[in-house]
CSV table of C-alpha atoms in Angstrom, one decimal:
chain,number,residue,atom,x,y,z
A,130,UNK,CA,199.6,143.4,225.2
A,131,UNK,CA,197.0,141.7,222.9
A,132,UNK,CA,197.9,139.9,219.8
A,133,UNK,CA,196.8,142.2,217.2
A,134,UNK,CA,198.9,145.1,219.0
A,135,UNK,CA,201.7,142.9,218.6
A,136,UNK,CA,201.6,142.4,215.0
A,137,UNK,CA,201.2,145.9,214.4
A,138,UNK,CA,204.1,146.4,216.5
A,139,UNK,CA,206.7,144.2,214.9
A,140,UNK,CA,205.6,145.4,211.7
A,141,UNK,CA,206.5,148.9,212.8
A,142,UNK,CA,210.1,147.3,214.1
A,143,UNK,CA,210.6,145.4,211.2
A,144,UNK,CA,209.8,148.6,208.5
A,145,UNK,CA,212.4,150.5,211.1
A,146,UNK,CA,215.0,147.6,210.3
A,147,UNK,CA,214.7,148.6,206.7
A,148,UNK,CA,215.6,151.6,207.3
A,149,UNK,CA,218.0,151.2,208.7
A,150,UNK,CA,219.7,148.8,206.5
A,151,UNK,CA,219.4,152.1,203.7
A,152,UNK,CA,222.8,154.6,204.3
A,153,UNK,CA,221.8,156.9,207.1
A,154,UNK,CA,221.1,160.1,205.3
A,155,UNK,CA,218.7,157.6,202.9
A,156,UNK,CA,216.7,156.3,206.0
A,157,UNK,CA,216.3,159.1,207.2
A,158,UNK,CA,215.3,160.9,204.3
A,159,UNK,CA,212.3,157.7,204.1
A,160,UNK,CA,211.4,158.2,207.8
A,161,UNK,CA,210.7,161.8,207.0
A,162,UNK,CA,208.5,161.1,204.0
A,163,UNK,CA,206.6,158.1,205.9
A,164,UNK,CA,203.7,158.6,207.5
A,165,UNK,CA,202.2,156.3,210.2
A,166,UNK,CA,198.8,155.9,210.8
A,167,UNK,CA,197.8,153.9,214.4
A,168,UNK,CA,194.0,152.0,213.9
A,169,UNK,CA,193.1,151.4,217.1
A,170,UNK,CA,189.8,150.2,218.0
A,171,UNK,CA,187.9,146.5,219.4
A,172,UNK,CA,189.2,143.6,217.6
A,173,UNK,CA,188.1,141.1,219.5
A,174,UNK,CA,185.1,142.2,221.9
A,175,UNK,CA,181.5,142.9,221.4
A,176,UNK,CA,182.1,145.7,218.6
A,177,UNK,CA,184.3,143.3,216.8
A,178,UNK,CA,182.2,144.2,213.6
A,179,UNK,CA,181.3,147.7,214.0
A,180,UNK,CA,185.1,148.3,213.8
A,181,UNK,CA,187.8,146.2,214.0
A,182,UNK,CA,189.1,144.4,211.1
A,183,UNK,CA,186.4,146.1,208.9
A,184,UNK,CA,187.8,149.8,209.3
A,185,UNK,CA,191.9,148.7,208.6
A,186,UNK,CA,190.1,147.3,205.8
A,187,UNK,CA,188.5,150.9,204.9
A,188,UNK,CA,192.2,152.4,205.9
A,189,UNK,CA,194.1,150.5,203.6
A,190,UNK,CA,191.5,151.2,200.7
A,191,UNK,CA,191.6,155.2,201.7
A,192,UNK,CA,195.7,154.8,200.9
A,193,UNK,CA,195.2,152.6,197.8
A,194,UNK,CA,192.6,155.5,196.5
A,195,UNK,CA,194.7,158.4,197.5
A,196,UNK,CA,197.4,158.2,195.2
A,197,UNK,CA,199.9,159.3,197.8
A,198,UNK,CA,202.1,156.6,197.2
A,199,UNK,CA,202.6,157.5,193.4
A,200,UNK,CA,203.9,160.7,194.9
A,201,UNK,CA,206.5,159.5,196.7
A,202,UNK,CA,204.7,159.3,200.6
A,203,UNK,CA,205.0,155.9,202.2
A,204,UNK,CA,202.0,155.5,204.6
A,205,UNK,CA,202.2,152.8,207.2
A,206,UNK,CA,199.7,151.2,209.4
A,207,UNK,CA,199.4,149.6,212.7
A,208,UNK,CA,196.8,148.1,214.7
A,209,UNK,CA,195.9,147.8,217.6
A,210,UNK,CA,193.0,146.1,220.6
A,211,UNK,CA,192.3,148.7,223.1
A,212,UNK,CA,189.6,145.7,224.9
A,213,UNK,CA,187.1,148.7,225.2
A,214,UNK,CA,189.8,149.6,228.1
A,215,UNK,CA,190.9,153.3,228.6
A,216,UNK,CA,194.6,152.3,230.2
A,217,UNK,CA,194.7,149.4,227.7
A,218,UNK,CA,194.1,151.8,224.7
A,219,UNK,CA,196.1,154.8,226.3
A,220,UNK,CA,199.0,152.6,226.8
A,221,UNK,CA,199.3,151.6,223.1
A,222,UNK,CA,198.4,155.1,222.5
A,223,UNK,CA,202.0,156.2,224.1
A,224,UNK,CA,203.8,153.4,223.1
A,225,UNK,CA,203.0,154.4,219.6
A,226,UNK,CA,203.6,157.9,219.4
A,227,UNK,CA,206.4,157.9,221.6
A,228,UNK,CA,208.5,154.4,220.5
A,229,UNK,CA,207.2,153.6,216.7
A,230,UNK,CA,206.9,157.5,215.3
A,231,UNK,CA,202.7,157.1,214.8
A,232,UNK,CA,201.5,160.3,213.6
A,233,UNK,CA,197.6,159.9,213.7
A,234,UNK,CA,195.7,157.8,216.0
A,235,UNK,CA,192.1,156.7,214.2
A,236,UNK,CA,189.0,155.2,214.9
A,237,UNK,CA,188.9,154.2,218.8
A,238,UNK,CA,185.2,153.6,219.1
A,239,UNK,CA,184.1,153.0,223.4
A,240,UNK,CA,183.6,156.9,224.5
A,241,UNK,CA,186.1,156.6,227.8
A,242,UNK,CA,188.9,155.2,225.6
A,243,UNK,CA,188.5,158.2,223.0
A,244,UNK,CA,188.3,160.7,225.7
A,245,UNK,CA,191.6,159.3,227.4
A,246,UNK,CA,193.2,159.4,223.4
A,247,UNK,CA,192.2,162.6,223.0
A,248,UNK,CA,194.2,164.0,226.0
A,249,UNK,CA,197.3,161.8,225.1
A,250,UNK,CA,197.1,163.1,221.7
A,251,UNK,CA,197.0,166.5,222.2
A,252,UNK,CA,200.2,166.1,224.6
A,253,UNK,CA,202.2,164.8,222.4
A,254,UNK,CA,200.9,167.4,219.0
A,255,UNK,CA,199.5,164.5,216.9
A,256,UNK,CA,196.4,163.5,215.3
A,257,UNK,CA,193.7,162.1,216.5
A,258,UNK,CA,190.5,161.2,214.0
A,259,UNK,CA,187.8,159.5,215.7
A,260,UNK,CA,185.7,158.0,213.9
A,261,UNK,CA,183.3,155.5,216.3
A,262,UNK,CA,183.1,157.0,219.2
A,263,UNK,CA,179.7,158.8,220.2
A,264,UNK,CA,180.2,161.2,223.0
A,265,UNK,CA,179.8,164.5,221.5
A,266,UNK,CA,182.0,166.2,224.3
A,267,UNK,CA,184.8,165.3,222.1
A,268,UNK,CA,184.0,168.6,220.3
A,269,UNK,CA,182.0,170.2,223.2
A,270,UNK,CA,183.5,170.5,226.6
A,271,UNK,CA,186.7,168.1,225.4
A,272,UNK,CA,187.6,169.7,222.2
A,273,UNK,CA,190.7,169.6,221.3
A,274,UNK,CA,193.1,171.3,218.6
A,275,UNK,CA,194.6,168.4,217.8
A,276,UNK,CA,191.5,166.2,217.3
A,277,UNK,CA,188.6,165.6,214.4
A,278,UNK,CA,185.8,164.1,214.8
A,279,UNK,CA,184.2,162.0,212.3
A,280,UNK,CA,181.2,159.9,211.6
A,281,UNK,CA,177.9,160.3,214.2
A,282,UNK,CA,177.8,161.7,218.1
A,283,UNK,CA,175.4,161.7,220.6
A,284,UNK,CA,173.6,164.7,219.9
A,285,UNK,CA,173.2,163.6,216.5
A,286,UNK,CA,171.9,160.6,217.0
A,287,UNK,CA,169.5,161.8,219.9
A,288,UNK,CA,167.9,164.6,217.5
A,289,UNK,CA,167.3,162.3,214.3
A,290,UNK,CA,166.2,159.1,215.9
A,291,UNK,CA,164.7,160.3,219.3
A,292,UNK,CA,163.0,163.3,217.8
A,293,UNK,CA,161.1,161.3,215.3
A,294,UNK,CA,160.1,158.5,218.0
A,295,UNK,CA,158.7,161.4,219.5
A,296,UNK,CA,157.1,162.7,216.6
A,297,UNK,CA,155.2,159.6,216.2
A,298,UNK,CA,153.7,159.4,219.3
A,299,UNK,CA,156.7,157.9,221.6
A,300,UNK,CA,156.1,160.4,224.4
A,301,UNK,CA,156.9,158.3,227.1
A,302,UNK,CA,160.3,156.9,227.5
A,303,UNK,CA,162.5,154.4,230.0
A,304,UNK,CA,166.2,154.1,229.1
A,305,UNK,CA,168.7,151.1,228.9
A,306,UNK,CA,172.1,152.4,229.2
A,307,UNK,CA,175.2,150.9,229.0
A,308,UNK,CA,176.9,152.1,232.1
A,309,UNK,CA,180.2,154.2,230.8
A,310,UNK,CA,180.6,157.5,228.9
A,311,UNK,CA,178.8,156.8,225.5
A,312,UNK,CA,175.8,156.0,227.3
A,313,UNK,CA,175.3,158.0,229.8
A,314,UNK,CA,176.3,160.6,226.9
A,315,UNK,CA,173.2,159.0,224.6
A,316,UNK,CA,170.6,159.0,227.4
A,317,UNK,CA,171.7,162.4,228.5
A,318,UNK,CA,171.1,164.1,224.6
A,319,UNK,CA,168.3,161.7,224.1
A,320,UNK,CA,166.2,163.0,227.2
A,321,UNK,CA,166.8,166.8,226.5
A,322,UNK,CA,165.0,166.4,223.1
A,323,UNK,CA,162.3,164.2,224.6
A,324,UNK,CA,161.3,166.6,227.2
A,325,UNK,CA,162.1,169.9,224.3
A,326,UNK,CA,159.5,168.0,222.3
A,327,UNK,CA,156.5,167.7,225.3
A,328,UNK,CA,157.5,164.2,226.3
A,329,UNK,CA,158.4,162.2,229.4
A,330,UNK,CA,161.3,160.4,230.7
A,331,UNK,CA,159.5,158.2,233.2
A,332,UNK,CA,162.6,156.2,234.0
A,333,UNK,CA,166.0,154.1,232.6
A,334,UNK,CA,168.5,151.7,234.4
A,335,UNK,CA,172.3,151.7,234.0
A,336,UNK,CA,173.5,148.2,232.7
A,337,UNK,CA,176.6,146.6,232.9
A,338,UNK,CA,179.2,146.6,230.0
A,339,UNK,CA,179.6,145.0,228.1
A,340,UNK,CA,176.3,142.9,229.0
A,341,UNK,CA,174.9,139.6,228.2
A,342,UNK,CA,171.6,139.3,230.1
A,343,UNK,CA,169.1,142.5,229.8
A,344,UNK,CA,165.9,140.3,230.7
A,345,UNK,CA,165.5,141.9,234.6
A,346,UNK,CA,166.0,145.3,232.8
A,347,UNK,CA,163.5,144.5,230.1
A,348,UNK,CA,160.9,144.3,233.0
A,349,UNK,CA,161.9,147.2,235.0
A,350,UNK,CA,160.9,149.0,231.1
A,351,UNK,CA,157.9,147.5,230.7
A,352,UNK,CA,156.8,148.1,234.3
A,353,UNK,CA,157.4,151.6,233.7
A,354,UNK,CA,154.5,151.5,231.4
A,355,UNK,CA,156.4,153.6,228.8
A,356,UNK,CA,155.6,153.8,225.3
A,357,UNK,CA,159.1,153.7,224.3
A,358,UNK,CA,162.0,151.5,225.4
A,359,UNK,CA,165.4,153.9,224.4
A,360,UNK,CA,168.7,151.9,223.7
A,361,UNK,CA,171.5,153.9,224.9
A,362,UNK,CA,174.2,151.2,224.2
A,363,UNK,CA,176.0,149.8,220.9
A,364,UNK,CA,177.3,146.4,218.9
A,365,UNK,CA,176.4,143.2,221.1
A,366,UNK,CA,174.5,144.7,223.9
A,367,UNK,CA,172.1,146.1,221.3
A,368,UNK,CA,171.7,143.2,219.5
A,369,UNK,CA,171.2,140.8,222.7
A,370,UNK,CA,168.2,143.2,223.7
A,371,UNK,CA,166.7,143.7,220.8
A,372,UNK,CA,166.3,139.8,220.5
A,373,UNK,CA,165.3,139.4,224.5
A,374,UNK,CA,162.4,142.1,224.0
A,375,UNK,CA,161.3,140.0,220.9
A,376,UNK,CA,161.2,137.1,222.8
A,377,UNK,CA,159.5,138.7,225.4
A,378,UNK,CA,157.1,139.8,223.0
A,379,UNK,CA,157.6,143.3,224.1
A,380,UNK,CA,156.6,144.8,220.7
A,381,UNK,CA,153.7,142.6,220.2
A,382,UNK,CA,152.2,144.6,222.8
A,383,UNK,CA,153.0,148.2,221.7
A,384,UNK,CA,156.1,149.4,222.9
A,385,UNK,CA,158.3,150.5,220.5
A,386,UNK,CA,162.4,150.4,220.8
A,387,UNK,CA,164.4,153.2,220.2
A,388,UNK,CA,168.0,151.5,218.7
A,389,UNK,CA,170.0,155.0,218.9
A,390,UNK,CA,172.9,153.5,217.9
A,391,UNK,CA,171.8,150.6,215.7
A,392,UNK,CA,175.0,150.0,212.6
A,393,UNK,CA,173.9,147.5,209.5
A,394,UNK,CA,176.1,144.5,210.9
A,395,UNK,CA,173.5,144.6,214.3
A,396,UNK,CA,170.9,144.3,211.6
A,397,UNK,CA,172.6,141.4,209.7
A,398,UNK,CA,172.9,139.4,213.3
A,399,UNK,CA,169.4,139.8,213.9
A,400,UNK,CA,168.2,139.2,210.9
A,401,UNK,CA,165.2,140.9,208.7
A,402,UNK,CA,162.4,139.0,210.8
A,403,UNK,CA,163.5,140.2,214.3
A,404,UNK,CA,164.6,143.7,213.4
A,405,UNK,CA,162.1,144.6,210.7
A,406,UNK,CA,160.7,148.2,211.9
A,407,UNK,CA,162.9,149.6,213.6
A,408,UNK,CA,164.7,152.9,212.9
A,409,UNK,CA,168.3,154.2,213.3
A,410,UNK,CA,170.3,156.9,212.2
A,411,UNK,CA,173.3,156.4,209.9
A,412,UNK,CA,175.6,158.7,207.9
A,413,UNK,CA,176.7,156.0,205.6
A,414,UNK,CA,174.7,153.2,203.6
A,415,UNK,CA,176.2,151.1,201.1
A,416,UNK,CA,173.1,151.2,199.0
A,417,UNK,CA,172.6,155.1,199.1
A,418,UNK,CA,173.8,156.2,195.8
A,419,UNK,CA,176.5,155.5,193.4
A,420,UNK,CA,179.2,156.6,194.9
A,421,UNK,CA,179.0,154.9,197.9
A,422,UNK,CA,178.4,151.7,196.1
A,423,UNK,CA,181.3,152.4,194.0
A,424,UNK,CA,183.3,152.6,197.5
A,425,UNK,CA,182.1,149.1,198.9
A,426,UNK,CA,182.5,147.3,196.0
A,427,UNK,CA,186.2,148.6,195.8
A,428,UNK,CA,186.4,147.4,199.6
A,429,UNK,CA,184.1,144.6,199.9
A,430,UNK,CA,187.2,141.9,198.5
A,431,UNK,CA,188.9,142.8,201.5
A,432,UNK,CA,186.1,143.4,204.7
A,433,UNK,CA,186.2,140.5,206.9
A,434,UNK,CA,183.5,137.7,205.9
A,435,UNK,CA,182.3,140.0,202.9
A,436,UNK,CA,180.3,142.3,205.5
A,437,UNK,CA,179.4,145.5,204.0
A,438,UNK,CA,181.0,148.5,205.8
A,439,UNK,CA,179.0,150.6,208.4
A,440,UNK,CA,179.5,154.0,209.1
A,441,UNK,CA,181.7,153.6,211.7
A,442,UNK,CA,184.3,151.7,208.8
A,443,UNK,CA,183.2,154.0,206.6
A,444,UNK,CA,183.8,157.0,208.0
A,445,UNK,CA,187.7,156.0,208.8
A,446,UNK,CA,187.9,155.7,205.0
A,447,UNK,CA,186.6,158.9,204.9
A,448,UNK,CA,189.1,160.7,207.9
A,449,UNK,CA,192.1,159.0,205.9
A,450,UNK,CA,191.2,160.6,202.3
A,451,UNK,CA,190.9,163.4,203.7
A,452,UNK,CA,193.9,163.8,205.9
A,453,UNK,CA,196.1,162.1,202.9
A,454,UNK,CA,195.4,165.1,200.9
A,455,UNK,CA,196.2,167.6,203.6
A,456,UNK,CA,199.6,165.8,204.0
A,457,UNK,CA,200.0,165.9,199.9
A,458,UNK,CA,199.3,169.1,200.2
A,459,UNK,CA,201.7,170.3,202.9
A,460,UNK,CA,204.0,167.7,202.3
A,461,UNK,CA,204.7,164.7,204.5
A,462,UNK,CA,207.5,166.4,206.5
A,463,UNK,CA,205.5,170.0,207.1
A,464,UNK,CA,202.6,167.8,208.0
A,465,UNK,CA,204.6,165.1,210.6
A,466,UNK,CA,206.1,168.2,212.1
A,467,UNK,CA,203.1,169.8,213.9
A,468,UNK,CA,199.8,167.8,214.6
A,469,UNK,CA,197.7,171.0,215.1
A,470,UNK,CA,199.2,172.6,211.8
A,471,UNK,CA,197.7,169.7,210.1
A,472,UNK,CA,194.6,169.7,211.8
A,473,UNK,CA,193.8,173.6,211.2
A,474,UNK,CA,195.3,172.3,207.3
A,475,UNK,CA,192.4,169.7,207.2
A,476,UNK,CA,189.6,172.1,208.9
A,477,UNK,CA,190.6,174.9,206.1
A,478,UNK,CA,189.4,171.6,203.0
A,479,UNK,CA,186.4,170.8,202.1
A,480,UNK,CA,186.0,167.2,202.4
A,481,UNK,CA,184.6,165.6,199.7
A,482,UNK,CA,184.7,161.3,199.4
A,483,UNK,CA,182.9,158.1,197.9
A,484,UNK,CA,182.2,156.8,201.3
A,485,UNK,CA,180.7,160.2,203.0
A,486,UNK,CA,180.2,162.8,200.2
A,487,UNK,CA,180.8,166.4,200.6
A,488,UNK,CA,181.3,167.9,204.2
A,489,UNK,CA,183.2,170.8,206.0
A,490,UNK,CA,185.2,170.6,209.9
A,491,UNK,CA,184.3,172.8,211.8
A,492,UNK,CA,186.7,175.0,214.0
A,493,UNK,CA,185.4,173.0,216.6
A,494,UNK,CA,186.5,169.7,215.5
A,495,UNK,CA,182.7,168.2,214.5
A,496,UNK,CA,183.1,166.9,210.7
A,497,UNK,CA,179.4,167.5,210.0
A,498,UNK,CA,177.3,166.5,206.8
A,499,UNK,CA,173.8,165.2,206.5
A,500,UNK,CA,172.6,162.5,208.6
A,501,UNK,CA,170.1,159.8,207.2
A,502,UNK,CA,166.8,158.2,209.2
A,503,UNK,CA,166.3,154.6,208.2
A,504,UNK,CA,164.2,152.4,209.3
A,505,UNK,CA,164.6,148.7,208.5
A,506,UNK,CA,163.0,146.3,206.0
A,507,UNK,CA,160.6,143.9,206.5
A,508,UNK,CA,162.0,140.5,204.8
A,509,UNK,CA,158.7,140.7,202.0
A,510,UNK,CA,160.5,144.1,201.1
A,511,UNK,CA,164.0,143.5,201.0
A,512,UNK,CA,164.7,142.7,197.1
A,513,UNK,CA,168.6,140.8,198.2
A,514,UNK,CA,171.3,140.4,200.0
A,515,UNK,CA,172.1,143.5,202.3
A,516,UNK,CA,169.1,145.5,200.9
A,517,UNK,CA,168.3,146.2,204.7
A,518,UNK,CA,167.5,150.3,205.0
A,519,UNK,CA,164.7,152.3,203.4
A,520,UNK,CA,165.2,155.8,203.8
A,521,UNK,CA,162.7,158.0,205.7
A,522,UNK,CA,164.4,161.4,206.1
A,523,UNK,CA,167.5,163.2,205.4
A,524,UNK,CA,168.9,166.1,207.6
A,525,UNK,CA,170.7,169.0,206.4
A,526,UNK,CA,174.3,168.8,207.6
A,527,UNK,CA,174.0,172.0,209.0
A,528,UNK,CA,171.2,171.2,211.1
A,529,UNK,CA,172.5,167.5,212.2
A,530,UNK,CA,174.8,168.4,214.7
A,531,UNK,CA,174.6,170.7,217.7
A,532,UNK,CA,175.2,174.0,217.3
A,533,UNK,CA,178.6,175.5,217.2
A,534,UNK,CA,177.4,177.9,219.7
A,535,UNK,CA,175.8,175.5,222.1
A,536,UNK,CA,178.6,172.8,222.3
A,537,UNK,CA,181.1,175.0,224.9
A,538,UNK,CA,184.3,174.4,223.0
A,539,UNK,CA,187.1,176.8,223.9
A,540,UNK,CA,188.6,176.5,220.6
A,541,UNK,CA,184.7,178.5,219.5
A,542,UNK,CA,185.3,182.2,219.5
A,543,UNK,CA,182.2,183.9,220.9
């Protein structure tokens, strides 16, 4: 068990201990109107920053904001280190909802581990908000009752950044993927847009994962002779090949990388000069308007090494305002009770936030609002610190995400 997981543990045993130092009918009146929310993501690996520390961050300001605590609702959180490992995070998974009385399981970015939460969740009749993960069979062929899903998917991410490659002369393509659900998910909705728009998948290579050296890979894409080098992989494994095509000089000569999963702390590690040009899709910028500035400078005391939140972080702020108010709404107890009560509670609200504006769930489980095309700042352009993103196109919300009708969700009523 890592470290982190520990802590959260024995703070869940020691907030059971108070309880039960209350009168019995008092504890258990507390335990009924205490609601425990399980973050469970990387803490410690290669999407330390995309997640981690950052999102309980975002968690504990979603409470603070909520006001459920000034209505009598204790909300308790534990954390845990899922190592990018489906047993690892299913394990803690289990041990929570089943020992320490967790009623929602968020974040869990890493595609395998989120599928293997989603089937332990919907077991057991909790919650299950995913925030980081990109496969979108989470609401396609793995759609659950009990689960939401938050933030960005695959098919997302393939239509807004792939399609515009495309539509600026990147008809030729050769994949890196990171070899485990996500990216084979990524290349897969990546390379049906390609070919709908007239273009050509010439080739790709799986890679290891997480990976350090992409250098023989680099080759294999530029001996492909494509025009456009697709990322299917996230956090470290972008960065480190974003920085070996620079110094390969890759993009000196033309070819153009498609980050499809690219979050603003990947851009921070690289840094202005090396990742000046390229363009990724995001549903959350710090700098897009007032609100969400508002939101990160509420947050920004508390994000580990001042880093501004990314959409991943974000969009767990986002999951926890909006489920708060479903449980004020039904009432802690009504809302522990059942996990697909609150669930179809949550899909019946509009969700409106500082983090992530207005959206709507759909009965599918896809949380689905506009999606933004960025592309990144060359250092003469950026005016300070962070100002990283100028916008190039938004997307309707409705038109962001796969259709309902295309996605193969049995919960979808033909």
């Amino acid at each position: 068990m890592s470290e982190i997981n520990r802590r959260g543990l024995l703070a869940g045993a020691a907030a059971t201990a108070a309880f039960g130092a209350l009168p019995v009918w008092q504890a258990r009146a507390q335990a009924q109107n205490t609601i425990r929310i399980g973050v469970l993501n990387d803490q410690s690996g290669l999407y330390r920053d995309v997640n981690g520390p950052g999102s309980v961050s975002c968690v504990r300001q979603a409470i603070a904001d909520s006001g459920v605590t000034q209505r009598g609702i204790n909300v308790e959180v534990l954390v845990g280190d899922h190592q990018n490992r489906p047993d690892v995070g299913s394990n803690i998974a289990r041990q929570w909802m089943d020992r320490d009385g967790v009623d929602v399981i968020l974040d869990v970015p890493t595609s395998s581990v989120a599928l293997a939460i989603n089937t332990v969740v919907r077991e057991r009749n909790k919650i299950f908000l995913n925030s980081s993960a990109a496969t979108s069979d989470l609401t396609g062929a793995q759609c659950s009752p009990n689960t939401i899903h938050w933030t960005y998917d695959t098919y997302m991410l393939a239509k807004s950044t792939g399609g515009a490659m495309v539509r600026a002369g990147g008809d030729t393509w050769f994949f890196l993927t990171a070899d485990y659900a996500f990216g084979h998910a990524l290349e897969r909705d990546t390379s049906n847009f390609v070919r709908a728009a007239g273009g050509r998948v010439l080739g790709g290579v799986r890679t290891p994962f997480p990976g350090t050296d992409f250098s023989g890979f680099l080759v294999q894409a530029q001996a492909s002779r494509a025009k456009v080098i697709g990322l299917a992989n996230a956090g470290g494994d972008t960065i480190n090949s974003i920085k070996q095509a620079a110094e390969f000089g890759l993009t000196r000569r033309g070819v153009k990388l498609a980050a499809l999963l690219m979050f603003i702390s990947d851009v921070h590690s690289l840094g202005l000069e090396t990742a000046q040009g390229l363009v990724c899709t995001e549903t959350f910028y710090w700098d897009l308007n007032d609100r969400t500035r508002a939101f990160t400078q509420r947050v920004l005391p508390s994000m580990p090494n001042q880093l501004r939140p990314g959409m991943g972080q974000a969009g767990c702020y986002s999951a926890v305002i909006h489920y708060l108010k479903a449980v004020a709404d039904m009432g802690a107890q009504q809302a522990k009770a059942s996990g697909i009560e609150t669930v179809n509670r949550m899909k019946a609200m509009p969700t409106d936030d500082d983090a992530m504006g207005q959206g709507s769930i759909r009965p599918d489980g896809r949380r689905i609002q506009p999606s933004y095309l960025f592309e990144v700042k060359s250092p003469g352009e950026s005016r300070g610190a962070w100002d990283y993103y100028k916008l190039l196109q938004t997307t309707p919300a409705e038109e962001a995400f796969r259709p309902l009708s295309e996605g193969g969700c049995s919960l979808v009523r033909s």
